[in-house]
Tab-separated table of C-alpha atoms in Angstrom:
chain	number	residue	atom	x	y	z
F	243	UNK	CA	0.000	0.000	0.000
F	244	UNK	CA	1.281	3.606	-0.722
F	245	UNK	CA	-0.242	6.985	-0.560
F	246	UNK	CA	0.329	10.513	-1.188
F	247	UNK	CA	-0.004	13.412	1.187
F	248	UNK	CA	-1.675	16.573	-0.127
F	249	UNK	CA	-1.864	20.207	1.301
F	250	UNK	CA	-5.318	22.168	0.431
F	251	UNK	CA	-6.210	25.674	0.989
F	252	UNK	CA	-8.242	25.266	4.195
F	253	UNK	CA	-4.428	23.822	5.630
F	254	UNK	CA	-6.234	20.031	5.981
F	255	UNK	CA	-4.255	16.603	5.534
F	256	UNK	CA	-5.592	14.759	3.396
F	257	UNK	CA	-4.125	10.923	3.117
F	258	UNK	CA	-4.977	9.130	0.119
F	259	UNK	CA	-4.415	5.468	-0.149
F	260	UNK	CA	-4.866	4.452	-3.180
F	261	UNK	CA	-4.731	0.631	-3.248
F	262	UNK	CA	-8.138	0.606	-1.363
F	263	UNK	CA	-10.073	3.278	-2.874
F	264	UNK	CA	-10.157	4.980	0.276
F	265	UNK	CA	-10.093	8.847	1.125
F	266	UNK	CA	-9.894	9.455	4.577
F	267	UNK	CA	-10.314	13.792	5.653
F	268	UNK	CA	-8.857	14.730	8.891
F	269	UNK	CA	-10.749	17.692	10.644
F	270	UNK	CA	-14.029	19.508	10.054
F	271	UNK	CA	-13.849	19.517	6.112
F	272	UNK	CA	-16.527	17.135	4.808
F	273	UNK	CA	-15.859	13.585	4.452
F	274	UNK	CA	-15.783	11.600	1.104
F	275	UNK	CA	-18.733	9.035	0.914
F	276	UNK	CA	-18.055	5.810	0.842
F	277	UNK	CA	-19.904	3.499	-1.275
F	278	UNK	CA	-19.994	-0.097	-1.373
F	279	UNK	CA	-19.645	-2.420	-3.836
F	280	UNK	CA	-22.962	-4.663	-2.824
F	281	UNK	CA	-25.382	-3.679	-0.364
F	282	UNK	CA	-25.815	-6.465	1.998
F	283	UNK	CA	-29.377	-8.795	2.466
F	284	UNK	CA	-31.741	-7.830	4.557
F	285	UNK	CA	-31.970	-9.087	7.768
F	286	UNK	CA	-34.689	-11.961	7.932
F	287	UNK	CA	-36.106	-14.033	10.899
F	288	UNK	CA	-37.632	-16.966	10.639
F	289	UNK	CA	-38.162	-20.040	12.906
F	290	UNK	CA	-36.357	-21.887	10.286
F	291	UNK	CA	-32.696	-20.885	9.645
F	292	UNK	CA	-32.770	-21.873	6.879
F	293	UNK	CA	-35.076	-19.589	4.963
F	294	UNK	CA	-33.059	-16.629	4.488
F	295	UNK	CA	-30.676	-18.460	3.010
F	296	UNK	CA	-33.140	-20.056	0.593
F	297	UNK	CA	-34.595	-17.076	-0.671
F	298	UNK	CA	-31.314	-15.908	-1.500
F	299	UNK	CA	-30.864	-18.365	-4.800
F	300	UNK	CA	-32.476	-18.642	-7.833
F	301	UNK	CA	-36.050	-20.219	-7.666
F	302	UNK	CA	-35.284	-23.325	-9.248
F	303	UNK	CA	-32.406	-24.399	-6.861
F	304	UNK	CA	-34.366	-22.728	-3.943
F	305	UNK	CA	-37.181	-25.686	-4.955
F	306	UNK	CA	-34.906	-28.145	-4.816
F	307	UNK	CA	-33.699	-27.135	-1.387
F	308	UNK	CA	-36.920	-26.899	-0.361
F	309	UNK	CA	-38.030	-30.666	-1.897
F	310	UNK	CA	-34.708	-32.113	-0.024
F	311	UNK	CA	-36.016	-30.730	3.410
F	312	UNK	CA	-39.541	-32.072	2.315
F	313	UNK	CA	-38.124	-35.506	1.551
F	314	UNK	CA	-36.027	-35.580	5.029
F	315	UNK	CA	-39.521	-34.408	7.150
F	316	UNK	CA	-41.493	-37.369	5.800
F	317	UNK	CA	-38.264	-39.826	6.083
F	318	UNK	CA	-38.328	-38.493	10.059
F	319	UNK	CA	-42.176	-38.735	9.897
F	320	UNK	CA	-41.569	-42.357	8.929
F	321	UNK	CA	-38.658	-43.022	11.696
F	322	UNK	CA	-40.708	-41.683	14.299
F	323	UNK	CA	-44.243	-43.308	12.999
F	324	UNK	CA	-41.787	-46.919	13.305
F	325	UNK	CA	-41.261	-46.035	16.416
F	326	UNK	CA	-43.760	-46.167	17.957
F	327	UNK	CA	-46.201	-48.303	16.100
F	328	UNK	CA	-44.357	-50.993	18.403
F	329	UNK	CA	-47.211	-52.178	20.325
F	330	UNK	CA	-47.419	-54.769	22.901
F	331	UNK	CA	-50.325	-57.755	21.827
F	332	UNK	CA	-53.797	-56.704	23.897
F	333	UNK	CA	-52.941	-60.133	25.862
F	334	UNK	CA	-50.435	-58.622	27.862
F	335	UNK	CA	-52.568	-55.688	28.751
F	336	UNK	CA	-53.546	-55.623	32.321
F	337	UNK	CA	-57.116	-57.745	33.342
F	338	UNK	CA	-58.869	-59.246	36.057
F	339	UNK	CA	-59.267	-62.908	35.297
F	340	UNK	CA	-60.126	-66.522	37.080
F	341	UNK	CA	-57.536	-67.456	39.159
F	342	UNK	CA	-57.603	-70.734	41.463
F	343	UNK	CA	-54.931	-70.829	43.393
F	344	UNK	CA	-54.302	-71.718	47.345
F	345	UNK	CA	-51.959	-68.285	47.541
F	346	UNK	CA	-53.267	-65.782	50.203
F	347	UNK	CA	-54.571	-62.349	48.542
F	348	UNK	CA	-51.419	-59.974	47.948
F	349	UNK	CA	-49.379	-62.981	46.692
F	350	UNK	CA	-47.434	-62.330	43.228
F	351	UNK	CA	-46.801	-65.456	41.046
F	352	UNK	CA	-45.160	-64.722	37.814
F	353	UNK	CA	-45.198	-67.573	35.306
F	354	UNK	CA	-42.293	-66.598	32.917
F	355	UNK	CA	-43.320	-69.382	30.852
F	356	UNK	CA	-46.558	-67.534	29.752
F	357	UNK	CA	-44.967	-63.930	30.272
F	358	UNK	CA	-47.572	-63.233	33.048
F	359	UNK	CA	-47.578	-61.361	36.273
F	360	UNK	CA	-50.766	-62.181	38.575
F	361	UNK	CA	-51.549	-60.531	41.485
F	362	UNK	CA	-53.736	-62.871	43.519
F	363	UNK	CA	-57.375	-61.371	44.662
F	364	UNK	CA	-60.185	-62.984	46.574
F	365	UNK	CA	-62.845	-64.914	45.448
F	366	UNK	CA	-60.774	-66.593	42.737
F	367	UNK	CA	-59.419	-64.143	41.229
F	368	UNK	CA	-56.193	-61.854	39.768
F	369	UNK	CA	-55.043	-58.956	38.286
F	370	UNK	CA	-52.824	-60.243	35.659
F	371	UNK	CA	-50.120	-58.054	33.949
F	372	UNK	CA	-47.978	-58.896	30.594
F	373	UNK	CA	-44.053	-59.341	31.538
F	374	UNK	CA	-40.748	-59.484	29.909
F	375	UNK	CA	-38.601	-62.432	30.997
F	376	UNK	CA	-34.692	-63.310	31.060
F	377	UNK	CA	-33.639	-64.087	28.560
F	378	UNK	CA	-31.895	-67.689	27.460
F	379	UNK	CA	-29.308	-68.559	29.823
F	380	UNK	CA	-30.769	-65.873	32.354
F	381	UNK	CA	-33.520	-68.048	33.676
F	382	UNK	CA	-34.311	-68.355	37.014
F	383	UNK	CA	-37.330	-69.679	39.817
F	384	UNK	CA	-38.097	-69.188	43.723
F	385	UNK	CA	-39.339	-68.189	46.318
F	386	UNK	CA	-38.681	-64.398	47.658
F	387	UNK	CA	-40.290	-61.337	49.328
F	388	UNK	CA	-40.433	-58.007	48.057
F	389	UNK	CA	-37.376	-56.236	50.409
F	390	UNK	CA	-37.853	-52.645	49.489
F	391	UNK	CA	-39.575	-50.435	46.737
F	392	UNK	CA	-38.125	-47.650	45.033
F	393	UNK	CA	-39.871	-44.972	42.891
F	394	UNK	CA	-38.208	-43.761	40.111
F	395	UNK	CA	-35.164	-46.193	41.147
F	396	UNK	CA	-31.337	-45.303	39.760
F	397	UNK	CA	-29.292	-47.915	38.137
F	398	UNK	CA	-25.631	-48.930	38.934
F	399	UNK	CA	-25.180	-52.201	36.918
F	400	UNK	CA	-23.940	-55.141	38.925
F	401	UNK	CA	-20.112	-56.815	37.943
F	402	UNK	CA	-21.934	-59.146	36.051
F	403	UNK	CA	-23.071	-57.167	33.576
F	404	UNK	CA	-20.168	-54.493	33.677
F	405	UNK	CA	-18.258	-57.886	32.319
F	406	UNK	CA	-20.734	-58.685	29.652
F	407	UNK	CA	-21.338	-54.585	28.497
F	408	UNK	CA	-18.430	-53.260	29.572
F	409	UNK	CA	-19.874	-49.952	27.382
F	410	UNK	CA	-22.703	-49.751	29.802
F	411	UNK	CA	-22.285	-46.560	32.904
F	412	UNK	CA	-21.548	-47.472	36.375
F	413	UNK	CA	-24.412	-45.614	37.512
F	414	UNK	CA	-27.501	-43.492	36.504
F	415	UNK	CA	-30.123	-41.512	38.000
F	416	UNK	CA	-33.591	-42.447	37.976
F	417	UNK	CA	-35.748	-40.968	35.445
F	418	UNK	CA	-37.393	-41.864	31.780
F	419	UNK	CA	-34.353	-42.644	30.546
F	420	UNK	CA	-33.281	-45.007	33.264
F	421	UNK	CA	-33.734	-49.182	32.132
F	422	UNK	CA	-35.493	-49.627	35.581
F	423	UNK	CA	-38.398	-47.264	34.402
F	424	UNK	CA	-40.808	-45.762	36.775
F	425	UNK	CA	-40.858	-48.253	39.811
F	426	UNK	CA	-39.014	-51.192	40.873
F	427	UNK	CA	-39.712	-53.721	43.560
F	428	UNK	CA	-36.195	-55.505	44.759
F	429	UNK	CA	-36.770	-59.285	46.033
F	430	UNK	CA	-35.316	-60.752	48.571
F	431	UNK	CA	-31.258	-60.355	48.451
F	432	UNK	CA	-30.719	-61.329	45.163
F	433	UNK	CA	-30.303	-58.801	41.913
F	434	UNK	CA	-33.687	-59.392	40.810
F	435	UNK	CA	-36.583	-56.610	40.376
F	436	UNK	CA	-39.621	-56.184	39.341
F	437	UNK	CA	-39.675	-52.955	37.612
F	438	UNK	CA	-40.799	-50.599	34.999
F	439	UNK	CA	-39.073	-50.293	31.291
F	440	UNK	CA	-37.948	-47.173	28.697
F	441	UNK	CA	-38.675	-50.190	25.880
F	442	UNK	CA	-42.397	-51.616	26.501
F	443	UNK	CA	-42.672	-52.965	23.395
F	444	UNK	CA	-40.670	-55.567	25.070
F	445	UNK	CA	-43.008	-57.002	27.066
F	446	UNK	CA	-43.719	-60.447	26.210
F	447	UNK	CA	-40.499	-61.451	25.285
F	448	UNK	CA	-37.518	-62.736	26.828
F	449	UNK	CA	-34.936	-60.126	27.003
F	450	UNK	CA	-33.716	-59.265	30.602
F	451	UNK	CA	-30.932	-60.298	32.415
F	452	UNK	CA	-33.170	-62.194	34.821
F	453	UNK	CA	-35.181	-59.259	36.389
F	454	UNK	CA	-39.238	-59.163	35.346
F	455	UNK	CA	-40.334	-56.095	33.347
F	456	UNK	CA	-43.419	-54.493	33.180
F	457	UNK	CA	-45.107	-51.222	31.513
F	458	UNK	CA	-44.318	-48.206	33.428
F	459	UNK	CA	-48.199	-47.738	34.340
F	460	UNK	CA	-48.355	-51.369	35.285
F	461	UNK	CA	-45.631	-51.345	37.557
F	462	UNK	CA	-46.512	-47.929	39.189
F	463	UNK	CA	-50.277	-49.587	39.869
F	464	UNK	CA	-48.474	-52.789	41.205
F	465	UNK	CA	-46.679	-50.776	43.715
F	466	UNK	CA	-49.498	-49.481	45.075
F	467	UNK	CA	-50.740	-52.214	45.752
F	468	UNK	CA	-47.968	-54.622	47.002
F	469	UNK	CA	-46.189	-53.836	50.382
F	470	UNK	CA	-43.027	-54.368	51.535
F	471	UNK	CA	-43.306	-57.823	52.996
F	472	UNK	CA	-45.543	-59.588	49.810
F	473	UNK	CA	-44.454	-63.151	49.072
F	474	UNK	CA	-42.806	-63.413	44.964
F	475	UNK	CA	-42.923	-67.071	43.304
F	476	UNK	CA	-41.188	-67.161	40.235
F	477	UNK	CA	-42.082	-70.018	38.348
């Protein structure tokens, strides 16, 4: 860059720099205007960020942006439809049904054979509830008591299953998120629970490590309505 200095009549510097085009007055004379090349787009807000950068191109690439965020919508419309259209079958919805059995009212007896939960009533009968199961090789039968209830229980993965998953966290907080959904009911001293789930389309299946699942509603009903104390068979 290089410039020139100048001395006018009024007794004002003037600096020109010519490689930018610029005049710059010092003092009270008046200023040269400066014009720019472009003037800039106007400012536009939108709840989409994307707009104002849309209406900025030619129409016929500005529809073809706007048939690529179209196409992506109904593809996320579609992911999210998939979802959840993952129902559990009506069987495993909860019902009152015939039950003979010589178990005293409040007794739970889950048959994982069947997927079932029943809560024994009197007169014959039980509130039966759709489960999810261990899966193959995670088995298991007895005899326990439900120990202590938790609502919206945190989760801190036994050894076991560190060794399996090593990828899984040592611990976290209860909330939707959490695998042990809304409620849990712990039996006896073992690692076992009865508890809620974040994937209820699981229900009916076998898929836990050996604890029972149940619907978040089911399992917040169920622990309303089984004390600390209740006999479990597992069966």
């Amino acid at each position: 860059m290089f410039g020139a200095s100048v001395k006018g009549k009024a007794g004002w510097l003037v600096t020109l720099l010519s490689a930018g085009g610029l005049v710059c007055a010092l003092g009270t004379a008046a200023q040269a205007e400066y014009k720019p090349r472009a003037s800039a787009p106007p400012l536009v807000l939108s709840p989409d960020l994307s707009n104002p950068w849309v209406v900025q191109i030619p129409r016929s690439q500005a529809k073809a942006v706007q048939s690529l965020r179209g196409s992506a919508k109904q593809k996320k419309k579609r992911t999210t439809s998939n979802r959840y259209s993952r129902r559990i079958p009506k069987q495993f919805l909860p019902t009152v049904v015939s039950y003979n059995t010589s178990h005293a009212p409040g007794t739970v007896v889950i048959d994982t054979t069947s997927r079932y939960l029943y809560l024994v009533q009197a007169n014959g009968k039980a509130r039966r509830y759709g489960v999810g199961v261990g899966r193959p090789g995670f088995e298991w039968a007895g005899v326990h008591k439900v120990t202590r209830k938790r609502e919206w229980p945190d989760w801190r993965p036994p050894a076991e299953m560190l060794k399996r998953q090593p990828n899984l966290p040592r611990y976290m907080p209860g909330g939707p998120r959490n695998p042990l959904g809304a409620r849990a009911l712990y039996l006896g001293s073992t690692l076992y629970r009865i508890h809620g789930s974040n994937e209820p389309w699981t229900i009916g299946q076998a898929v836990s490590s050996g604890c029972i699942r149940m619907r978040n509603e089911d399992v917040a009903e169920l622990y309303n309505m089984v004390p600390v104390g209740a006999k479990v068979y597992v069966r």
